[in-house]
XYZ file of C-alpha atoms in Angstrom:
396
model
C -42.664 -44.245 -23.834
C -41.491 -45.153 -20.419
C -42.271 -49.446 -19.245
C -43.400 -50.365 -15.146
C -40.164 -51.595 -13.584
C -38.444 -50.671 -16.869
C -34.172 -49.955 -15.283
C -34.977 -53.440 -13.102
C -35.802 -55.068 -15.938
C -32.788 -54.522 -18.065
C -30.272 -54.179 -14.764
C -26.906 -56.671 -13.975
C -28.673 -57.169 -10.780
C -27.466 -60.915 -10.895
C -24.684 -59.985 -12.745
C -20.531 -59.428 -11.655
C -19.017 -56.667 -13.704
C -16.424 -54.019 -12.713
C -15.495 -50.169 -13.906
C -11.817 -49.705 -14.328
C -10.684 -45.924 -13.593
C -6.958 -45.425 -13.586
C -7.210 -42.264 -11.782
C -10.161 -42.878 -8.375
C -11.047 -40.250 -6.122
C -13.268 -42.097 -3.469
C -14.948 -39.061 -2.877
C -14.113 -38.983 1.535
C -11.284 -35.961 -0.264
C -8.606 -38.763 0.491
C -6.230 -38.898 -1.933
C -6.743 -40.346 -5.385
C -5.670 -43.761 -5.957
C -4.345 -45.648 -9.367
C -5.399 -48.258 -11.382
C -8.183 -49.596 -9.253
C -11.252 -51.961 -10.688
C -14.372 -51.639 -9.013
C -16.590 -54.239 -8.471
C -20.297 -54.411 -8.966
C -22.622 -56.703 -8.393
C -26.220 -56.753 -7.422
C -26.476 -53.376 -7.339
C -23.692 -52.547 -4.765
C -20.107 -51.738 -4.282
C -18.963 -55.979 -3.742
C -15.202 -54.147 -3.409
C -11.983 -51.699 -4.791
C -9.188 -53.731 -5.345
C -5.527 -53.343 -7.739
C -7.176 -53.810 -11.156
C -4.365 -56.749 -11.017
C -6.175 -59.179 -8.866
C -9.506 -58.539 -11.043
C -10.186 -61.946 -10.946
C -10.682 -63.427 -14.263
C -14.517 -64.135 -15.137
C -15.624 -60.459 -13.642
C -16.910 -58.307 -16.666
C -15.866 -55.305 -17.673
C -18.222 -53.499 -18.273
C -16.151 -49.791 -17.993
C -13.415 -48.440 -18.558
C -12.013 -44.747 -17.630
C -9.668 -42.001 -16.949
C -11.279 -41.290 -13.703
C -14.092 -42.724 -12.162
C -15.486 -41.269 -8.625
C -19.122 -41.275 -6.183
C -22.243 -41.085 -8.352
C -22.986 -37.036 -8.093
C -25.886 -35.696 -7.193
C -27.336 -32.231 -7.817
C -30.108 -31.053 -4.756
C -31.012 -28.414 -7.144
C -32.205 -28.212 -10.931
C -35.783 -27.044 -12.184
C -35.644 -28.785 -15.161
C -33.239 -29.446 -18.708
C -34.022 -32.150 -21.501
C -36.006 -29.047 -23.071
C -38.759 -29.903 -19.696
C -38.718 -27.610 -16.371
C -40.744 -29.831 -13.163
C -43.005 -27.080 -12.784
C -44.718 -27.232 -15.949
C -44.834 -31.415 -16.352
C -45.045 -32.724 -12.714
C -44.940 -35.706 -14.412
C -42.919 -39.466 -14.365
C -42.093 -38.709 -17.963
C -40.741 -35.782 -17.142
C -38.758 -36.127 -14.231
C -37.389 -39.357 -17.029
C -36.001 -36.447 -19.434
C -35.292 -34.120 -16.552
C -32.523 -36.748 -15.099
C -31.200 -38.334 -18.154
C -29.846 -34.356 -19.249
C -28.464 -34.286 -16.203
C -26.382 -36.926 -16.528
C -24.873 -36.226 -19.821
C -23.510 -33.694 -16.810
C -22.249 -36.762 -15.142
C -25.036 -36.233 -12.381
C -25.928 -39.860 -11.239
C -28.507 -38.330 -8.952
C -31.642 -35.200 -8.981
C -33.401 -33.590 -6.631
C -36.524 -32.576 -9.038
C -36.870 -28.426 -7.543
C -40.497 -27.535 -7.771
C -40.314 -23.791 -7.726
C -43.267 -21.078 -5.643
C -46.427 -21.897 -7.837
C -49.787 -21.099 -6.086
C -51.960 -23.671 -3.871
C -50.075 -26.295 -2.952
C -49.478 -28.119 -7.071
C -46.197 -29.213 -5.303
C -48.824 -31.817 -3.259
C -49.214 -33.165 -8.121
C -45.090 -32.688 -7.581
C -44.514 -34.919 -4.036
C -46.774 -37.515 -6.144
C -44.562 -37.247 -9.230
C -41.165 -38.204 -7.814
C -42.918 -40.530 -5.162
C -44.472 -42.274 -8.678
C -40.758 -42.111 -10.519
C -39.593 -43.584 -7.687
C -41.663 -45.892 -7.439
C -41.234 -47.274 -10.972
C -37.480 -47.460 -10.730
C -37.324 -43.960 -13.334
C -33.492 -43.431 -12.791
C -32.216 -41.550 -10.821
C -34.395 -39.136 -9.319
C -33.507 -39.525 -5.756
C -36.031 -37.629 -3.662
C -37.897 -33.396 -4.544
C -36.184 -29.828 -3.316
C -39.375 -27.679 -2.937
C -38.466 -23.855 -3.317
C -40.845 -22.481 -2.323
C -43.721 -21.048 -1.439
C -43.117 -19.926 1.986
C -40.330 -17.178 0.674
C -39.302 -14.363 1.677
C -41.061 -11.495 -0.029
C -38.513 -8.905 -0.062
C -36.242 -11.626 -1.474
C -38.104 -13.595 -4.516
C -35.048 -13.552 -6.861
C -36.623 -14.657 -10.073
C -40.280 -16.453 -8.031
C -42.889 -14.766 -9.394
C -44.194 -13.116 -5.316
C -47.415 -12.632 -6.029
C -47.549 -16.755 -5.421
C -45.241 -16.683 -1.736
C -46.915 -16.920 0.846
C -46.889 -18.554 5.013
C -46.932 -21.853 5.345
C -50.476 -23.508 7.182
C -50.789 -26.033 8.855
C -52.638 -27.592 5.688
C -49.221 -27.105 3.772
C -47.188 -29.245 6.832
C -49.190 -31.750 6.209
C -48.940 -32.693 3.105
C -45.573 -31.712 3.449
C -45.052 -34.677 5.658
C -46.214 -36.854 3.812
C -43.392 -40.148 2.972
C -43.050 -39.974 -0.922
C -39.903 -42.923 -0.974
C -36.930 -40.452 -1.035
C -35.450 -37.373 0.788
C -37.771 -33.949 1.005
C -35.466 -30.960 0.868
C -37.893 -27.626 1.383
C -35.763 -24.555 0.662
C -38.540 -21.788 3.266
C -37.464 -18.171 4.762
C -37.002 -18.808 8.386
C -38.169 -15.935 9.195
C -41.130 -15.584 7.654
C -42.575 -19.458 9.321
C -44.835 -19.356 12.383
C -42.312 -21.056 15.615
C -42.351 -24.880 15.563
C -43.677 -24.929 12.082
C -39.584 -26.467 11.372
C -39.796 -28.751 13.884
C -42.879 -30.414 12.622
C -41.463 -30.410 9.404
C -37.907 -32.096 10.290
C -40.007 -34.344 13.068
C -41.854 -35.719 9.690
C -38.700 -36.128 7.863
C -37.895 -33.320 7.123
C -34.684 -32.044 5.714
C -35.158 -27.837 5.694
C -32.982 -25.695 3.943
C -33.010 -21.530 4.194
C -33.214 -19.604 0.450
C -34.767 -16.576 -0.345
C -34.572 -14.857 3.081
C -34.150 -11.324 4.593
C -33.587 -13.881 7.979
C -30.845 -12.122 10.693
C -28.327 -14.073 12.923
C -30.769 -14.548 15.429
C -34.001 -15.402 13.161
C -30.891 -18.756 11.357
C -29.834 -18.972 15.323
C -32.734 -19.544 16.221
C -34.189 -21.756 13.413
C -31.039 -24.238 13.495
C -32.693 -24.957 16.719
C -35.464 -26.083 15.284
C -34.502 -28.533 13.018
C -32.353 -26.267 9.985
C -30.163 -27.662 9.013
C -29.483 -25.552 5.224
C -29.244 -22.932 3.424
C -29.954 -22.591 -0.312
C -27.911 -21.206 -3.382
C -25.640 -19.107 -0.070
C -24.929 -15.898 -1.763
C -28.467 -15.318 -3.361
C -30.918 -14.399 -2.169
C -30.507 -13.329 1.070
C -29.669 -11.796 4.076
C -25.336 -11.061 3.625
C -22.416 -9.930 5.963
C -22.281 -6.769 7.440
C -21.251 -5.572 9.911
C -22.682 -5.391 12.610
C -25.734 -7.531 11.287
C -23.886 -10.607 9.898
C -27.292 -12.125 8.631
C -28.897 -15.442 6.923
C -24.962 -15.911 5.330
C -23.014 -15.318 8.194
C -24.972 -17.307 10.367
C -24.231 -20.681 7.822
C -20.592 -19.960 7.281
C -21.077 -19.503 11.662
C -22.209 -21.739 12.184
C -19.914 -25.992 12.028
C -23.613 -27.858 11.376
C -25.379 -26.321 8.278
C -25.161 -27.552 5.163
C -24.572 -24.887 1.745
C -25.822 -25.493 -1.731
C -24.063 -22.481 -4.314
C -23.808 -22.916 -7.623
C -20.270 -22.344 -8.995
C -21.735 -20.778 -12.629
C -19.465 -17.876 -12.510
C -22.319 -15.738 -12.674
C -24.364 -15.890 -9.591
C -21.328 -15.817 -6.914
C -18.308 -13.731 -7.473
C -15.574 -16.302 -7.798
C -14.252 -14.639 -4.033
C -16.669 -15.314 -2.287
C -16.805 -19.011 -3.712
C -13.681 -18.980 -2.315
C -14.352 -17.927 1.275
C -17.476 -20.351 0.824
C -14.975 -23.135 0.605
C -12.329 -22.472 3.350
C -15.177 -21.664 5.696
C -17.382 -24.477 4.871
C -15.381 -26.909 3.440
C -15.598 -29.653 1.955
C -17.881 -32.267 3.405
C -20.661 -29.110 4.666
C -20.243 -26.869 0.818
C -22.637 -29.101 -1.940
C -22.441 -28.183 -5.751
C -25.684 -27.794 -7.108
C -26.349 -26.413 -10.316
C -29.852 -23.990 -10.310
C -30.562 -25.916 -14.366
C -33.464 -25.137 -16.223
C -35.031 -26.732 -19.100
C -32.002 -25.923 -21.852
C -30.206 -28.509 -19.703
C -28.563 -30.220 -22.645
C -30.575 -28.975 -25.276
C -29.851 -26.412 -27.917
C -32.374 -24.005 -26.623
C -32.216 -20.483 -26.463
C -35.474 -19.642 -24.968
C -38.448 -20.737 -21.984
C -41.110 -19.913 -21.047
C -41.080 -19.782 -16.715
C -43.990 -19.194 -15.079
C -45.355 -16.567 -17.118
C -42.235 -15.231 -18.650
C -40.512 -15.261 -21.683
C -36.519 -16.303 -20.309
C -33.061 -16.363 -22.421
C -30.237 -17.814 -22.987
C -27.950 -15.450 -22.834
C -23.917 -15.297 -23.430
C -24.358 -18.112 -20.589
C -27.237 -16.324 -18.834
C -30.533 -17.654 -17.625
C -32.110 -14.344 -18.101
C -35.884 -12.793 -18.196
C -36.019 -9.087 -20.183
C -35.264 -7.283 -17.077
C -31.931 -8.928 -16.623
C -33.066 -11.271 -13.417
C -31.323 -14.111 -13.476
C -33.496 -17.529 -13.493
C -31.709 -20.437 -12.515
C -28.838 -21.363 -14.649
C -27.608 -23.043 -17.877
C -24.817 -25.715 -16.618
C -24.136 -28.888 -16.505
C -22.925 -30.445 -12.316
C -19.279 -31.811 -14.048
C -18.673 -27.739 -15.607
C -19.427 -26.696 -11.290
C -16.898 -29.980 -9.895
C -14.609 -27.907 -13.183
C -15.344 -24.395 -12.041
C -14.880 -24.727 -8.428
C -11.757 -26.320 -8.699
C -10.386 -23.761 -11.200
C -11.832 -20.632 -8.912
C -10.851 -21.434 -5.798
C -7.410 -23.416 -6.480
C -9.038 -26.608 -3.841
C -7.938 -29.477 -4.952
C -9.807 -32.126 -6.962
C -10.672 -34.035 -4.496
C -12.119 -31.332 -2.410
C -14.211 -30.730 -5.507
C -15.795 -34.381 -6.153
C -16.634 -34.269 -2.122
C -18.781 -31.653 -3.765
C -20.926 -32.726 -5.767
C -20.421 -36.280 -4.242
C -20.597 -37.292 0.070
C -21.689 -33.608 1.116
C -24.775 -33.341 -0.785
C -25.624 -37.379 0.255
C -25.369 -36.103 3.394
C -27.187 -33.115 3.553
C -30.378 -35.186 3.241
C -29.098 -38.400 5.232
C -27.822 -40.521 3.103
C -24.014 -40.518 3.573
C -24.406 -44.061 4.577
C -25.367 -45.746 0.529
C -23.994 -43.283 -1.090
C -21.410 -39.997 -1.690
C -18.472 -42.676 -1.718
C -16.731 -45.400 -3.444
C -16.684 -48.294 -0.950
C -17.466 -51.934 -0.208
C -21.584 -51.955 1.135
C -22.638 -48.681 -0.460
C -24.707 -48.483 -4.498
C -23.315 -49.150 -7.334
C -23.681 -45.039 -7.969
C -20.559 -44.102 -10.443
C -19.229 -40.978 -12.323
C -16.867 -42.039 -15.339
C -14.335 -39.051 -16.540
C -12.134 -38.452 -18.903
C -8.341 -37.250 -17.831
C -10.069 -32.459 -17.612
C -12.703 -34.424 -15.174
C -15.924 -33.957 -18.210
C -18.142 -36.495 -18.435
C -17.901 -39.871 -20.218
C -20.955 -42.055 -18.488
C -22.768 -42.738 -15.037
C -23.617 -46.009 -13.464
C -26.796 -46.091 -11.262
C -27.525 -49.048 -9.157
C -24.567 -50.750 -12.503
C -26.663 -50.613 -15.221
C -23.861 -48.065 -17.328
C -25.655 -45.053 -19.214
C -23.735 -42.954 -21.957
C -23.142 -39.132 -20.963
C -22.334 -38.150 -25.391
């Protein structure tokens, strides 16, 4: 059972500690540095120095082959046997974050998908409470629907998809103490609604959308700043109609999440996205479900039975329903499928998502003054442990 402010009661806030790494990728895309000590103090990174310059009175909390900034997952629907839609509570969020840490993820945006009515209000309240209680790893919220295109529902319940209204905007504009990422279909949004959401501090992405190139240009003018699971459930590139995908690849200000599980997106398209957007605007996401970090082989998703078959999560008709993958595997896949180097792949899992949700000044980089968040890995880029605000969490 979770204790109020449990994180604050046992993290070594007043203690100076260090993580020693054979290799450090700092999140900027720069080449790695070797034999370094990352000094942590008060939940922040105090300094990064050669191991030989580490003061003898500093306690070494962990050693690792590879250290990178704490990875950030902007799209995760469940984990540890729970789905956020089924259990919009701080307790469920704690389980999801713990499951994500098994794959090296330090921070998550728990994702609440399309449901009838204003169930997203309960989800927002749960995240607000979790942040206030200090539940480790809960950064903000991702609301994927219900303001989508009925032509591109994917696994979302079509009968719950609807246009956004003024009452919805009022609820979605409420501050919850962390980023609010909202995925909608811009062509279905009334004029000015995207601008109003962005003016409230929300981050708006396009997704599950039939938007034309022109629709996306207009939405970008109102403040839309990215796309959710690029290539999936959206209008594609054609010769005379670039669609949503073309609009994202053509605009040098838009971010995009992408699922590098080898199932959702063809390797050629992963390469295209990596080369077009670069490591500073392409964000690796898992789109994970309740199976993450468990031995589950099936679960119920809003009344549909979902099965884990050959690494895919599908319903009875074969429709994809999220992914069964952790973020460290996405990172490895991106290197293997696209040929990008490790520094670039690390950016896609750390600094790119941090910047996408407006937190690039405090997260996504290993440098003095940044939040003490690290993902520690073995020499094969498999997660070993995670550091969140100077506290160590084993991934195994």
